[in-house]
């Protein structure tokens, strides 16, 4: 199987490309750079911007599958109007350009990125693939992101992978979460009661590969561990793994003052369960938080 990957230079994309190439798949990486660094054997690059139609779409048409992970980072500082536009357009326009090709020719499978931000802040409510979307900015982005993939379903199987907080050794949320603890200043945010739905990078890649290879995976697929935790439980687990105190809270108002609207990425309570993945027999390598943190922070 020749797999076309967008967003291949991001945290998840890099890990997925390594996994696919290591399994003997031919991987075609879409990159804004002509020769991106770090491509493993078995992967080659084609230059282009997924948000702009171009010659790269001919390369896509020559592949059997596509994983579309393109999107500007969400958690890099405060959201200006320009930043919010980039967050939305980098996802929606890229997906439209991918889906326009697949609707007519080429890949028979599209695995499209999405996020649990689709649900919006939901308190203690248990959420899964059947739950209704929320109404805040990230929920609207995720809804439009998924809708942009719909034309591909005219002739291809489409999976929409709704990803939670990805924990990884390098990059992503974990280094930033761990830093205050390393400085003996860690603890929960506010009362720490809000839910956080996380996933180890190994399982994120595992679920993306399941979505590629298992014909039963169609529509939304929650990419979260089966045991979401409250923020205070995450703080306690980080403290124990790093052998640091974990009782110094950060006031929620201080987070909102520092980050503005983007603070909702940090403070939204989302208790998401991977019911579809479990029903299809996916076995999580890291179902519980403490062992996952020990693996990543040791």
Tab-separated table of C-alpha atoms in Angstrom:
chain	number	residue	atom	x	y	z
A	1	UNK	CA	0.000	0.000	0.000
A	2	UNK	CA	1.313	3.428	-0.979
A	3	UNK	CA	0.179	5.937	1.672
A	4	UNK	CA	0.026	9.697	1.161
A	5	UNK	CA	0.506	11.660	4.413
A	6	UNK	CA	-0.122	15.350	5.043
A	7	UNK	CA	0.961	16.936	8.308
A	8	UNK	CA	3.857	14.481	8.269
A	9	UNK	CA	6.317	16.842	9.952
A	10	UNK	CA	4.162	17.289	13.055
A	11	UNK	CA	4.408	15.232	16.233
A	12	UNK	CA	1.862	12.600	15.193
A	13	UNK	CA	2.772	12.633	11.515
A	14	UNK	CA	6.462	11.958	12.151
A	15	UNK	CA	5.670	8.989	14.365
A	16	UNK	CA	3.138	7.612	11.881
A	17	UNK	CA	5.545	7.904	8.932
A	18	UNK	CA	8.250	6.049	10.905
A	19	UNK	CA	5.779	3.309	11.785
A	20	UNK	CA	4.434	2.885	8.254
A	21	UNK	CA	7.875	2.938	6.622
A	22	UNK	CA	9.187	0.517	9.231
A	23	UNK	CA	6.368	-1.875	8.298
A	24	UNK	CA	7.406	-1.789	4.654
A	25	UNK	CA	4.793	0.648	3.381
A	26	UNK	CA	5.729	3.134	0.699
A	27	UNK	CA	5.031	6.575	2.147
A	28	UNK	CA	4.650	9.806	0.169
A	29	UNK	CA	5.007	12.835	2.443
A	30	UNK	CA	3.576	16.216	1.479
A	31	UNK	CA	5.900	18.951	2.721
A	32	UNK	CA	6.346	22.663	2.167
A	33	UNK	CA	10.082	21.917	1.976
A	34	UNK	CA	11.591	20.180	-1.032
A	35	UNK	CA	13.785	17.955	1.159
A	36	UNK	CA	12.442	17.711	4.727
A	37	UNK	CA	14.869	16.314	7.274
A	38	UNK	CA	14.436	13.055	9.100
A	39	UNK	CA	12.477	11.022	6.562
A	40	UNK	CA	13.030	7.299	7.171
A	41	UNK	CA	13.943	4.848	4.402
A	42	UNK	CA	10.815	4.014	2.431
A	43	UNK	CA	9.439	7.560	2.619
A	44	UNK	CA	9.836	10.266	0.004
A	45	UNK	CA	8.676	13.864	-0.111
A	46	UNK	CA	6.635	15.851	-2.597
A	47	UNK	CA	6.611	19.615	-2.208
A	48	UNK	CA	3.396	21.538	-1.786
A	49	UNK	CA	0.942	23.213	0.584
A	50	UNK	CA	-2.148	21.093	1.279
A	51	UNK	CA	-4.235	24.242	1.730
A	52	UNK	CA	-3.474	25.226	-1.874
A	53	UNK	CA	-4.441	23.045	-4.849
A	54	UNK	CA	-1.415	22.061	-6.896
A	55	UNK	CA	0.659	19.341	-8.605
A	56	UNK	CA	0.874	17.429	-5.328
A	57	UNK	CA	-2.706	16.278	-5.954
A	58	UNK	CA	-1.468	14.116	-8.854
A	59	UNK	CA	0.823	12.321	-6.398
A	60	UNK	CA	-2.144	11.822	-4.080
A	61	UNK	CA	-4.152	10.336	-6.937
A	62	UNK	CA	-1.445	7.719	-7.414
A	63	UNK	CA	-1.698	6.386	-3.860
A	64	UNK	CA	-3.956	3.724	-2.355
A	65	UNK	CA	-4.585	5.498	0.957
A	66	UNK	CA	-4.277	8.935	2.523
A	67	UNK	CA	-3.784	10.125	6.107
A	68	UNK	CA	-4.590	13.835	6.328
A	69	UNK	CA	-3.193	15.384	9.507
A	70	UNK	CA	-2.516	18.901	8.212
A	71	UNK	CA	-3.315	21.771	10.555
A	72	UNK	CA	-1.667	24.756	12.254
A	73	UNK	CA	-0.863	24.252	15.972
A	74	UNK	CA	-3.738	25.167	18.264
A	75	UNK	CA	-1.893	25.739	21.550
A	76	UNK	CA	0.904	28.092	20.483
A	77	UNK	CA	0.025	31.282	22.333
A	78	UNK	CA	-2.960	33.604	22.403
A	79	UNK	CA	-5.518	33.523	19.600
A	80	UNK	CA	-5.579	36.629	17.468
A	81	UNK	CA	-8.152	36.876	14.682
A	82	UNK	CA	-5.391	35.962	12.235
A	83	UNK	CA	-4.338	32.964	14.331
A	84	UNK	CA	-7.897	31.659	14.534
A	85	UNK	CA	-8.252	31.994	10.786
A	86	UNK	CA	-5.029	29.987	10.286
A	87	UNK	CA	-6.210	27.265	12.682
A	88	UNK	CA	-9.441	26.858	10.753
A	89	UNK	CA	-8.263	27.299	7.175
A	90	UNK	CA	-5.204	25.068	7.534
A	91	UNK	CA	-7.534	22.203	8.442
A	92	UNK	CA	-10.636	22.871	6.381
A	93	UNK	CA	-8.989	23.962	3.129
A	94	UNK	CA	-6.417	21.151	3.268
A	95	UNK	CA	-9.168	18.604	3.768
A	96	UNK	CA	-11.250	20.057	0.939
A	97	UNK	CA	-8.291	19.759	-1.425
A	98	UNK	CA	-7.612	16.172	-0.385
A	99	UNK	CA	-11.268	15.148	-0.538
A	100	UNK	CA	-11.755	16.731	-3.970
A	101	UNK	CA	-9.185	14.320	-5.411
A	102	UNK	CA	-10.368	11.239	-3.554
A	103	UNK	CA	-13.982	11.865	-4.550
A	104	UNK	CA	-12.936	11.215	-8.163
A	105	UNK	CA	-9.880	8.925	-8.144
A	106	UNK	CA	-6.958	7.554	-6.226
A	107	UNK	CA	-7.070	6.456	-2.585
A	108	UNK	CA	-9.785	4.098	-1.454
A	109	UNK	CA	-9.236	5.069	2.188
A	110	UNK	CA	-9.040	8.532	3.783
A	111	UNK	CA	-8.036	8.729	7.429
A	112	UNK	CA	-8.710	12.327	8.350
A	113	UNK	CA	-7.601	14.136	11.464
A	114	UNK	CA	-10.095	15.612	13.884
A	115	UNK	CA	-10.115	16.415	17.588
A	116	UNK	CA	-12.137	15.941	20.741
A	117	UNK	CA	-12.436	19.725	20.764
A	118	UNK	CA	-15.501	18.963	18.627
A	119	UNK	CA	-17.462	18.247	21.820
A	120	UNK	CA	-16.757	21.575	23.530
A	121	UNK	CA	-16.706	21.923	27.356
A	122	UNK	CA	-19.022	19.238	28.780
A	123	UNK	CA	-18.331	18.928	32.517
A	124	UNK	CA	-18.709	15.369	33.849
A	125	UNK	CA	-20.730	14.061	30.875
A	126	UNK	CA	-19.343	10.886	29.318
A	127	UNK	CA	-18.721	11.453	25.617
A	128	UNK	CA	-18.113	9.122	22.700
A	129	UNK	CA	-18.375	9.008	18.915
A	130	UNK	CA	-22.165	9.416	19.048
A	131	UNK	CA	-22.140	12.574	21.205
A	132	UNK	CA	-23.349	15.871	19.749
A	133	UNK	CA	-20.825	18.612	18.959
A	134	UNK	CA	-20.372	21.701	21.079
A	135	UNK	CA	-20.658	25.325	20.015
A	136	UNK	CA	-17.358	27.038	20.848
A	137	UNK	CA	-14.617	27.979	18.389
A	138	UNK	CA	-12.747	24.653	18.420
A	139	UNK	CA	-15.999	22.706	18.156
A	140	UNK	CA	-16.944	24.701	15.069
A	141	UNK	CA	-13.490	24.154	13.551
A	142	UNK	CA	-13.667	20.395	14.142
A	143	UNK	CA	-17.203	20.181	12.754
A	144	UNK	CA	-16.189	22.008	9.568
A	145	UNK	CA	-12.981	19.946	9.366
A	146	UNK	CA	-14.932	16.694	9.396
A	147	UNK	CA	-17.564	18.037	6.982
A	148	UNK	CA	-14.834	18.951	4.499
A	149	UNK	CA	-13.894	15.260	4.232
A	150	UNK	CA	-17.435	14.199	3.288
A	151	UNK	CA	-17.050	14.363	-0.530
A	152	UNK	CA	-14.375	11.647	-0.357
A	153	UNK	CA	-17.011	9.237	0.959
A	154	UNK	CA	-18.593	9.108	-2.492
A	155	UNK	CA	-16.013	6.468	-3.470
A	156	UNK	CA	-13.706	5.898	-0.454
A	157	UNK	CA	-13.961	4.747	3.115
A	158	UNK	CA	-13.517	7.778	5.401
A	159	UNK	CA	-12.419	7.574	9.045
A	160	UNK	CA	-12.413	10.691	11.233
A	161	UNK	CA	-9.897	10.287	14.057
A	162	UNK	CA	-10.867	12.515	16.988
A	163	UNK	CA	-7.664	12.923	18.947
A	164	UNK	CA	-7.300	13.936	22.582
A	165	UNK	CA	-4.231	15.249	24.435
A	166	UNK	CA	-1.297	13.381	22.897
A	167	UNK	CA	1.453	12.523	25.377
A	168	UNK	CA	4.905	12.058	23.864
A	169	UNK	CA	8.516	12.191	24.960
A	170	UNK	CA	9.408	15.136	22.741
A	171	UNK	CA	6.907	17.756	21.697
A	172	UNK	CA	3.212	18.030	22.305
A	173	UNK	CA	1.670	18.774	25.672
A	174	UNK	CA	3.754	16.652	28.043
A	175	UNK	CA	6.998	18.685	28.226
A	176	UNK	CA	4.972	21.805	29.049
A	177	UNK	CA	2.859	19.940	31.587
A	178	UNK	CA	5.940	18.483	33.271
A	179	UNK	CA	8.038	21.664	33.436
A	180	UNK	CA	6.403	23.239	36.536
A	181	UNK	CA	6.797	19.938	38.389
A	182	UNK	CA	10.473	19.733	37.493
A	183	UNK	CA	10.793	23.243	38.979
A	184	UNK	CA	8.999	22.164	42.203
A	185	UNK	CA	6.032	24.396	41.296
A	186	UNK	CA	3.563	21.835	39.956
A	187	UNK	CA	-0.015	21.205	40.892
A	188	UNK	CA	-3.578	21.228	39.594
A	189	UNK	CA	-5.204	24.126	37.759
A	190	UNK	CA	-7.868	25.694	39.938
A	191	UNK	CA	-9.669	22.930	41.834
A	192	UNK	CA	-8.439	20.375	39.290
A	193	UNK	CA	-11.923	18.932	38.841
A	194	UNK	CA	-12.109	19.184	35.038
A	195	UNK	CA	-11.611	16.075	32.921
A	196	UNK	CA	-8.706	15.551	30.532
A	197	UNK	CA	-8.774	12.859	27.855
A	198	UNK	CA	-5.260	11.810	26.900
A	199	UNK	CA	-3.528	9.251	24.691
A	200	UNK	CA	0.031	7.924	24.476
A	201	UNK	CA	1.655	8.585	21.112
A	202	UNK	CA	2.105	4.821	20.592
A	203	UNK	CA	-1.660	4.318	20.753
A	204	UNK	CA	-2.378	7.359	18.599
A	205	UNK	CA	-0.250	5.766	15.878
A	206	UNK	CA	-1.844	2.384	16.561
A	207	UNK	CA	-5.342	3.771	16.066
A	208	UNK	CA	-4.365	5.628	12.892
A	209	UNK	CA	-2.976	2.396	11.494
A	210	UNK	CA	-6.116	0.529	12.542
A	211	UNK	CA	-8.183	3.154	10.721
A	212	UNK	CA	-6.045	2.615	7.621
A	213	UNK	CA	-6.153	-1.157	7.596
A	214	UNK	CA	-9.458	-2.214	9.182
A	215	UNK	CA	-12.388	-1.845	6.803
A	216	UNK	CA	-14.782	-1.726	9.752
A	217	UNK	CA	-13.476	1.699	10.802
A	218	UNK	CA	-15.669	4.307	9.179
A	219	UNK	CA	-16.835	7.690	10.435
A	220	UNK	CA	-15.722	9.048	13.828
A	221	UNK	CA	-13.136	7.159	15.890
A	222	UNK	CA	-12.140	8.437	19.326
A	223	UNK	CA	-8.368	8.463	19.805
A	224	UNK	CA	-8.199	8.683	23.586
A	225	UNK	CA	-7.141	6.272	26.305
A	226	UNK	CA	-9.943	4.344	28.024
A	227	UNK	CA	-9.246	6.026	31.386
A	228	UNK	CA	-9.667	9.830	31.222
A	229	UNK	CA	-8.568	11.613	34.384
A	230	UNK	CA	-9.405	14.764	36.269
A	231	UNK	CA	-6.750	17.451	36.132
A	232	UNK	CA	-5.890	16.923	39.807
A	233	UNK	CA	-5.281	13.223	39.091
A	234	UNK	CA	-2.988	14.148	36.216
A	235	UNK	CA	-1.095	16.535	38.510
A	236	UNK	CA	-0.736	13.858	41.193
A	237	UNK	CA	0.499	11.281	38.678
A	238	UNK	CA	3.067	13.722	37.262
A	239	UNK	CA	4.279	14.526	40.750
A	240	UNK	CA	4.692	10.872	41.675
A	241	UNK	CA	6.489	9.920	38.450
A	242	UNK	CA	8.841	12.918	38.668
A	243	UNK	CA	9.263	12.595	42.466
A	244	UNK	CA	8.094	16.164	42.960
A	245	UNK	CA	5.378	17.806	45.085
A	246	UNK	CA	2.066	18.330	43.312
A	247	UNK	CA	0.025	20.522	45.623
A	248	UNK	CA	0.735	24.065	44.359
A	249	UNK	CA	-2.362	25.044	42.349
A	250	UNK	CA	-2.375	27.461	39.449
A	251	UNK	CA	-5.438	29.749	39.617
A	252	UNK	CA	-7.700	29.259	36.627
A	253	UNK	CA	-8.141	33.037	36.313
A	254	UNK	CA	-4.374	33.379	35.858
A	255	UNK	CA	-4.468	30.895	32.965
A	256	UNK	CA	-7.315	32.839	31.357
A	257	UNK	CA	-5.501	36.140	31.863
A	258	UNK	CA	-2.335	34.768	30.272
A	259	UNK	CA	-3.905	32.909	27.358
A	260	UNK	CA	-7.195	34.646	26.654
A	261	UNK	CA	-9.674	32.569	24.638
A	262	UNK	CA	-7.018	29.903	24.050
A	263	UNK	CA	-7.219	29.067	27.775
A	264	UNK	CA	-10.257	26.931	26.975
A	265	UNK	CA	-7.905	24.428	25.310
A	266	UNK	CA	-6.368	23.959	28.763
A	267	UNK	CA	-9.462	24.280	30.949
A	268	UNK	CA	-12.242	22.550	28.979
A	269	UNK	CA	-13.654	19.516	30.734
A	270	UNK	CA	-13.974	16.639	28.244
A	271	UNK	CA	-14.529	13.106	29.510
A	272	UNK	CA	-14.197	11.151	26.273
A	273	UNK	CA	-14.260	7.357	25.986
A	274	UNK	CA	-12.954	5.305	23.011
A	275	UNK	CA	-16.032	3.096	22.752
A	276	UNK	CA	-15.704	2.363	19.039
A	277	UNK	CA	-12.027	1.379	19.237
A	278	UNK	CA	-12.736	-0.965	22.146
A	279	UNK	CA	-15.770	-2.477	20.402
A	280	UNK	CA	-13.616	-3.176	17.338
A	281	UNK	CA	-11.044	-4.971	19.474
A	282	UNK	CA	-8.246	-2.414	19.664
A	283	UNK	CA	-5.943	-3.280	22.575
A	284	UNK	CA	-4.408	-0.188	24.111
A	285	UNK	CA	-0.732	-0.497	24.847
A	286	UNK	CA	-1.033	2.272	27.445
A	287	UNK	CA	-4.575	2.274	28.894
A	288	UNK	CA	-3.595	3.803	32.252
A	289	UNK	CA	-1.948	7.154	32.914
A	290	UNK	CA	0.763	6.310	35.449
A	291	UNK	CA	2.524	3.620	33.356
A	292	UNK	CA	2.262	5.876	30.292
A	293	UNK	CA	3.935	8.726	32.146
A	294	UNK	CA	6.643	6.459	33.517
A	295	UNK	CA	7.390	5.287	29.980
A	296	UNK	CA	7.570	8.813	28.596
A	297	UNK	CA	9.336	10.582	31.473
A	298	UNK	CA	11.822	7.928	32.576
